[in-house]
Amino acid sequence: LSYSPIKGTQTVHFFVVPRWIMILINPLNGFRAQGFNIPVINFVFANENANIDTPRTLEGIIAHETTHTDIIEKFGFKTMISPHWKIEGVCDYVSKETSIYSKDIPLVLDKYRTNQHLNGREDYLIFKLQVQTLIDQGKTINEIISNDIEEPKL
């Protein structure tokens, strides 16, 4: 993650674990999460089977979750109440991955544009594309996280 524009300075500890341990540690989200982090102690957990039905790699999951820790280190715990699209979009942008196969991206965009329900993985793709749109418009990651920026339409 040396390429990350918000690289933190703290050591992050990674654990690749089976889903049952994810559920035990994080009962609210562990059953569906590919990974999660505990920022106070800089632990990142990744589901050992998270990439079975998704193009996301273990490295991408670790990069995504580590970025959560880096965001909190750099911008503080107030980011935990920031708009979901900003934080998850930045994490997916930095990880350089998405959980959606490229062939399915047009379908997800069509669902988004016609206000159909998106599942969690589809939401994250939209969040990443929204952050990418703002970066393409000249915004920095720091500006996206720090400022009151309206959620862009795709």
PDB file of C-alpha atoms in Angstrom:
ATOM      1  CA  LEU A   1       0.000   0.000   0.000  1.00  0.00           C
ATOM      2  CA  SER A   2       2.956   2.310  -0.421  1.00  0.00           C
ATOM      3  CA  TYR A   3       1.040   3.845  -3.355  1.00  0.00           C
ATOM      4  CA  SER A   4      -1.878   4.917  -1.134  1.00  0.00           C
ATOM      5  CA  PRO A   5      -2.444   8.673  -0.975  1.00  0.00           C
ATOM      6  CA  ILE A   6      -3.484   8.332   2.679  1.00  0.00           C
ATOM      7  CA  LYS A   7      -0.951   5.762   3.858  1.00  0.00           C
ATOM      8  CA  GLY A   8      -0.928   5.554   7.625  1.00  0.00           C
ATOM      9  CA  THR A   9       2.106   5.177   9.841  1.00  0.00           C
ATOM     10  CA  GLN A  10       0.839   2.536  12.251  1.00  0.00           C
ATOM     11  CA  THR A  11       1.521  -1.171  11.952  1.00  0.00           C
ATOM     12  CA  VAL A  12      -1.558  -3.107  10.901  1.00  0.00           C
ATOM     13  CA  HIS A  13      -1.925  -6.793  11.812  1.00  0.00           C
ATOM     14  CA  PHE A  14      -3.596  -9.072   9.255  1.00  0.00           C
ATOM     15  CA  PHE A  15      -5.516 -12.247   9.977  1.00  0.00           C
ATOM     16  CA  VAL A  16      -6.940 -14.530   7.307  1.00  0.00           C
ATOM     17  CA  VAL A  17      -9.652 -16.549   9.009  1.00  0.00           C
ATOM     18  CA  PRO A  18     -12.596 -18.844   8.257  1.00  0.00           C
ATOM     19  CA  ARG A  19     -16.085 -17.316   8.107  1.00  0.00           C
ATOM     20  CA  TRP A  20     -17.103 -18.763  11.489  1.00  0.00           C
ATOM     21  CA  ILE A  21     -14.342 -16.740  13.182  1.00  0.00           C
ATOM     22  CA  MET A  22     -15.454 -13.627  11.273  1.00  0.00           C
ATOM     23  CA  ILE A  23     -18.978 -14.164  12.645  1.00  0.00           C
ATOM     24  CA  LEU A  24     -17.663 -14.777  16.166  1.00  0.00           C
ATOM     25  CA  ILE A  25     -15.603 -11.563  16.176  1.00  0.00           C
ATOM     26  CA  ASN A  26     -18.096  -9.431  14.243  1.00  0.00           C
ATOM     27  CA  PRO A  27     -21.596 -10.905  14.751  1.00  0.00           C
ATOM     28  CA  LEU A  28     -23.388  -8.038  12.978  1.00  0.00           C
ATOM     29  CA  ASN A  29     -21.441  -8.142   9.713  1.00  0.00           C
ATOM     30  CA  GLY A  30     -19.088 -11.105   9.803  1.00  0.00           C
ATOM     31  CA  PHE A  31     -21.511 -13.436   8.050  1.00  0.00           C
ATOM     32  CA  ARG A  32     -21.490 -11.376   4.836  1.00  0.00           C
ATOM     33  CA  ALA A  33     -18.238  -9.442   4.989  1.00  0.00           C
ATOM     34  CA  GLN A  34     -15.215 -10.219   2.865  1.00  0.00           C
ATOM     35  CA  GLY A  35     -13.163  -8.483   5.521  1.00  0.00           C
ATOM     36  CA  PHE A  36     -13.390  -5.978   8.345  1.00  0.00           C
ATOM     37  CA  ASN A  37     -11.081  -3.995  10.579  1.00  0.00           C
ATOM     38  CA  ILE A  38     -10.805  -2.998  14.202  1.00  0.00           C
ATOM     39  CA  PRO A  39      -9.130   0.407  13.921  1.00  0.00           C
ATOM     40  CA  VAL A  40      -8.344   1.033  17.596  1.00  0.00           C
ATOM     41  CA  ILE A  41      -5.997  -1.956  17.708  1.00  0.00           C
ATOM     42  CA  ASN A  42      -5.158  -1.969  13.965  1.00  0.00           C
ATOM     43  CA  PHE A  43      -6.391  -5.488  13.266  1.00  0.00           C
ATOM     44  CA  VAL A  44      -7.617  -6.452   9.807  1.00  0.00           C
ATOM     45  CA  PHE A  45      -9.532  -9.681   9.270  1.00  0.00           C
ATOM     46  CA  ALA A  46     -10.100 -11.243   5.871  1.00  0.00           C
ATOM     47  CA  ASN A  47     -12.364 -14.180   5.134  1.00  0.00           C
ATOM     48  CA  GLU A  48     -10.217 -16.991   3.774  1.00  0.00           C
ATOM     49  CA  ASN A  49     -12.923 -17.817   1.203  1.00  0.00           C
ATOM     50  CA  ALA A  50     -13.879 -14.246   0.294  1.00  0.00           C
ATOM     51  CA  ASN A  51     -12.741 -14.484  -3.296  1.00  0.00           C
ATOM     52  CA  ILE A  52     -14.659 -17.639  -4.239  1.00  0.00           C
ATOM     53  CA  ASP A  53     -17.439 -15.831  -6.138  1.00  0.00           C
ATOM     54  CA  THR A  54     -15.849 -12.442  -6.691  1.00  0.00           C
ATOM     55  CA  PRO A  55     -12.882 -11.038  -8.608  1.00  0.00           C
ATOM     56  CA  ARG A  56     -11.546  -9.388  -5.449  1.00  0.00           C
ATOM     57  CA  THR A  57      -8.234 -10.783  -4.239  1.00  0.00           C
ATOM     58  CA  LEU A  58      -7.022 -11.284  -0.695  1.00  0.00           C
ATOM     59  CA  GLU A  59      -4.550  -8.440  -1.309  1.00  0.00           C
ATOM     60  CA  GLY A  60      -7.449  -6.217  -2.385  1.00  0.00           C
ATOM     61  CA  ILE A  61      -9.439  -7.051   0.743  1.00  0.00           C
ATOM     62  CA  ILE A  62      -6.448  -6.272   2.952  1.00  0.00           C
ATOM     63  CA  ALA A  63      -5.829  -3.002   1.064  1.00  0.00           C
ATOM     64  CA  HIS A  64      -9.505  -2.010   1.442  1.00  0.00           C
ATOM     65  CA  GLU A  65      -9.599  -2.755   5.170  1.00  0.00           C
ATOM     66  CA  THR A  66      -6.192  -1.186   5.845  1.00  0.00           C
ATOM     67  CA  THR A  67      -7.421   1.983   4.137  1.00  0.00           C
ATOM     68  CA  HIS A  68     -10.223   2.174   6.721  1.00  0.00           C
ATOM     69  CA  THR A  69      -7.560   2.166   9.448  1.00  0.00           C
ATOM     70  CA  ASP A  70      -5.482   4.767   7.574  1.00  0.00           C
ATOM     71  CA  ILE A  71      -8.510   7.042   7.141  1.00  0.00           C
ATOM     72  CA  ILE A  72      -9.227   6.967  10.874  1.00  0.00           C
ATOM     73  CA  GLU A  73      -5.562   7.596  11.678  1.00  0.00           C
ATOM     74  CA  LYS A  74      -5.382  10.586   9.328  1.00  0.00           C
ATOM     75  CA  PHE A  75      -8.854  12.128   9.705  1.00  0.00           C
ATOM     76  CA  GLY A  76     -10.015  10.878  13.101  1.00  0.00           C
ATOM     77  CA  PHE A  77     -12.966   8.867  14.355  1.00  0.00           C
ATOM     78  CA  LYS A  78     -15.421  11.458  13.014  1.00  0.00           C
ATOM     79  CA  THR A  79     -15.057   9.646   9.682  1.00  0.00           C
ATOM     80  CA  MET A  80     -16.992   6.739  11.189  1.00  0.00           C
ATOM     81  CA  ILE A  81     -20.114   8.863  10.692  1.00  0.00           C
ATOM     82  CA  SER A  82     -19.102  10.151   7.259  1.00  0.00           C
ATOM     83  CA  PRO A  83     -21.325   9.227   4.328  1.00  0.00           C
ATOM     84  CA  HIS A  84     -20.917   5.556   3.519  1.00  0.00           C
ATOM     85  CA  TRP A  85     -20.278   6.235  -0.177  1.00  0.00           C
ATOM     86  CA  LYS A  86     -17.229   8.377   0.623  1.00  0.00           C
ATOM     87  CA  ILE A  87     -15.445   6.006   2.963  1.00  0.00           C
ATOM     88  CA  GLU A  88     -16.206   2.746   1.165  1.00  0.00           C
ATOM     89  CA  GLY A  89     -15.619   4.395  -2.202  1.00  0.00           C
ATOM     90  CA  VAL A  90     -12.182   5.633  -1.136  1.00  0.00           C
ATOM     91  CA  CYS A  91     -11.304   2.212   0.312  1.00  0.00           C
ATOM     92  CA  ASP A  92     -12.253   0.452  -2.924  1.00  0.00           C
ATOM     93  CA  TYR A  93     -10.506   3.132  -4.990  1.00  0.00           C
ATOM     94  CA  VAL A  94      -7.271   2.658  -3.038  1.00  0.00           C
ATOM     95  CA  SER A  95      -7.565  -1.145  -3.215  1.00  0.00           C
ATOM     96  CA  LYS A  96      -7.819  -0.849  -7.012  1.00  0.00           C
ATOM     97  CA  GLU A  97     -10.443  -3.598  -6.992  1.00  0.00           C
ATOM     98  CA  THR A  98     -14.147  -4.211  -6.860  1.00  0.00           C
ATOM     99  CA  SER A  99     -16.255  -7.241  -5.991  1.00  0.00           C
ATOM    100  CA  ILE A 100     -18.080  -7.086  -9.329  1.00  0.00           C
ATOM    101  CA  TYR A 101     -16.848  -8.846 -12.449  1.00  0.00           C
ATOM    102  CA  SER A 102     -16.156  -6.419 -15.334  1.00  0.00           C
ATOM    103  CA  LYS A 103     -18.772  -8.063 -17.524  1.00  0.00           C
ATOM    104  CA  ASP A 104     -21.423  -7.212 -14.896  1.00  0.00           C
ATOM    105  CA  ILE A 105     -20.534  -3.519 -14.457  1.00  0.00           C
ATOM    106  CA  PRO A 106     -22.915  -2.270 -17.209  1.00  0.00           C
ATOM    107  CA  LEU A 107     -25.774  -4.204 -15.580  1.00  0.00           C
ATOM    108  CA  VAL A 108     -25.013  -2.685 -12.168  1.00  0.00           C
ATOM    109  CA  LEU A 109     -24.828   0.813 -13.659  1.00  0.00           C
ATOM    110  CA  ASP A 110     -28.182   0.239 -15.364  1.00  0.00           C
ATOM    111  CA  LYS A 111     -29.721  -0.902 -12.059  1.00  0.00           C
ATOM    112  CA  TYR A 112     -28.291   2.185 -10.339  1.00  0.00           C
ATOM    113  CA  ARG A 113     -29.530   4.588 -13.031  1.00  0.00           C
ATOM    114  CA  THR A 114     -33.034   3.082 -12.965  1.00  0.00           C
ATOM    115  CA  ASN A 115     -33.193   3.189  -9.142  1.00  0.00           C
ATOM    116  CA  GLN A 116     -33.337  -0.586  -8.726  1.00  0.00           C
ATOM    117  CA  HIS A 117     -32.187  -2.189  -5.478  1.00  0.00           C
ATOM    118  CA  LEU A 118     -28.442  -2.858  -5.367  1.00  0.00           C
ATOM    119  CA  ASN A 119     -26.836  -5.506  -3.193  1.00  0.00           C
ATOM    120  CA  GLY A 120     -23.856  -4.603  -0.998  1.00  0.00           C
ATOM    121  CA  ARG A 121     -21.221  -5.520  -3.562  1.00  0.00           C
ATOM    122  CA  GLU A 122     -23.027  -3.486  -6.211  1.00  0.00           C
ATOM    123  CA  ASP A 123     -23.252  -0.511  -3.829  1.00  0.00           C
ATOM    124  CA  TYR A 124     -19.487  -0.633  -3.303  1.00  0.00           C
ATOM    125  CA  LEU A 125     -18.890  -0.572  -7.057  1.00  0.00           C
ATOM    126  CA  ILE A 126     -21.055   2.553  -7.338  1.00  0.00           C
ATOM    127  CA  PHE A 127     -19.218   4.154  -4.388  1.00  0.00           C
ATOM    128  CA  LYS A 128     -15.847   3.447  -6.027  1.00  0.00           C
ATOM    129  CA  LEU A 129     -17.040   4.917  -9.334  1.00  0.00           C
ATOM    130  CA  GLN A 130     -18.352   8.013  -7.542  1.00  0.00           C
ATOM    131  CA  VAL A 131     -14.959   8.580  -5.920  1.00  0.00           C
ATOM    132  CA  GLN A 132     -13.259   7.946  -9.263  1.00  0.00           C
ATOM    133  CA  THR A 133     -15.556  10.558 -10.865  1.00  0.00           C
ATOM    134  CA  LEU A 134     -14.563  13.157  -8.275  1.00  0.00           C
ATOM    135  CA  ILE A 135     -10.866  12.359  -8.717  1.00  0.00           C
ATOM    136  CA  ASP A 136     -11.279  12.673 -12.487  1.00  0.00           C
ATOM    137  CA  GLN A 137     -12.778  16.115 -11.813  1.00  0.00           C
ATOM    138  CA  GLY A 138      -9.611  17.124  -9.948  1.00  0.00           C
ATOM    139  CA  LYS A 139     -10.591  16.422  -6.340  1.00  0.00           C
ATOM    140  CA  THR A 140      -8.084  14.773  -4.022  1.00  0.00           C
ATOM    141  CA  ILE A 141      -8.830  11.985  -1.571  1.00  0.00           C
ATOM    142  CA  ASN A 142      -8.234  14.457   1.261  1.00  0.00           C
ATOM    143  CA  GLU A 143     -10.831  16.838  -0.205  1.00  0.00           C
ATOM    144  CA  ILE A 144     -13.331  14.038  -0.738  1.00  0.00           C
ATOM    145  CA  ILE A 145     -13.087  12.855   2.853  1.00  0.00           C
ATOM    146  CA  SER A 146     -12.671  16.248   4.561  1.00  0.00           C
ATOM    147  CA  ASN A 147     -15.177  18.392   2.694  1.00  0.00           C
ATOM    148  CA  ASP A 148     -18.929  18.436   2.413  1.00  0.00           C
ATOM    149  CA  ILE A 149     -19.013  17.109  -1.147  1.00  0.00           C
ATOM    150  CA  GLU A 150     -22.306  16.054  -2.648  1.00  0.00           C
ATOM    151  CA  GLU A 151     -22.618  12.461  -3.777  1.00  0.00           C
ATOM    152  CA  PRO A 152     -22.048  12.534  -7.549  1.00  0.00           C
ATOM    153  CA  LYS A 153     -24.497  10.950  -9.950  1.00  0.00           C
ATOM    154  CA  LEU A 154     -23.080   8.541 -12.504  1.00  0.00           C
TER     155      LEU A 154
END
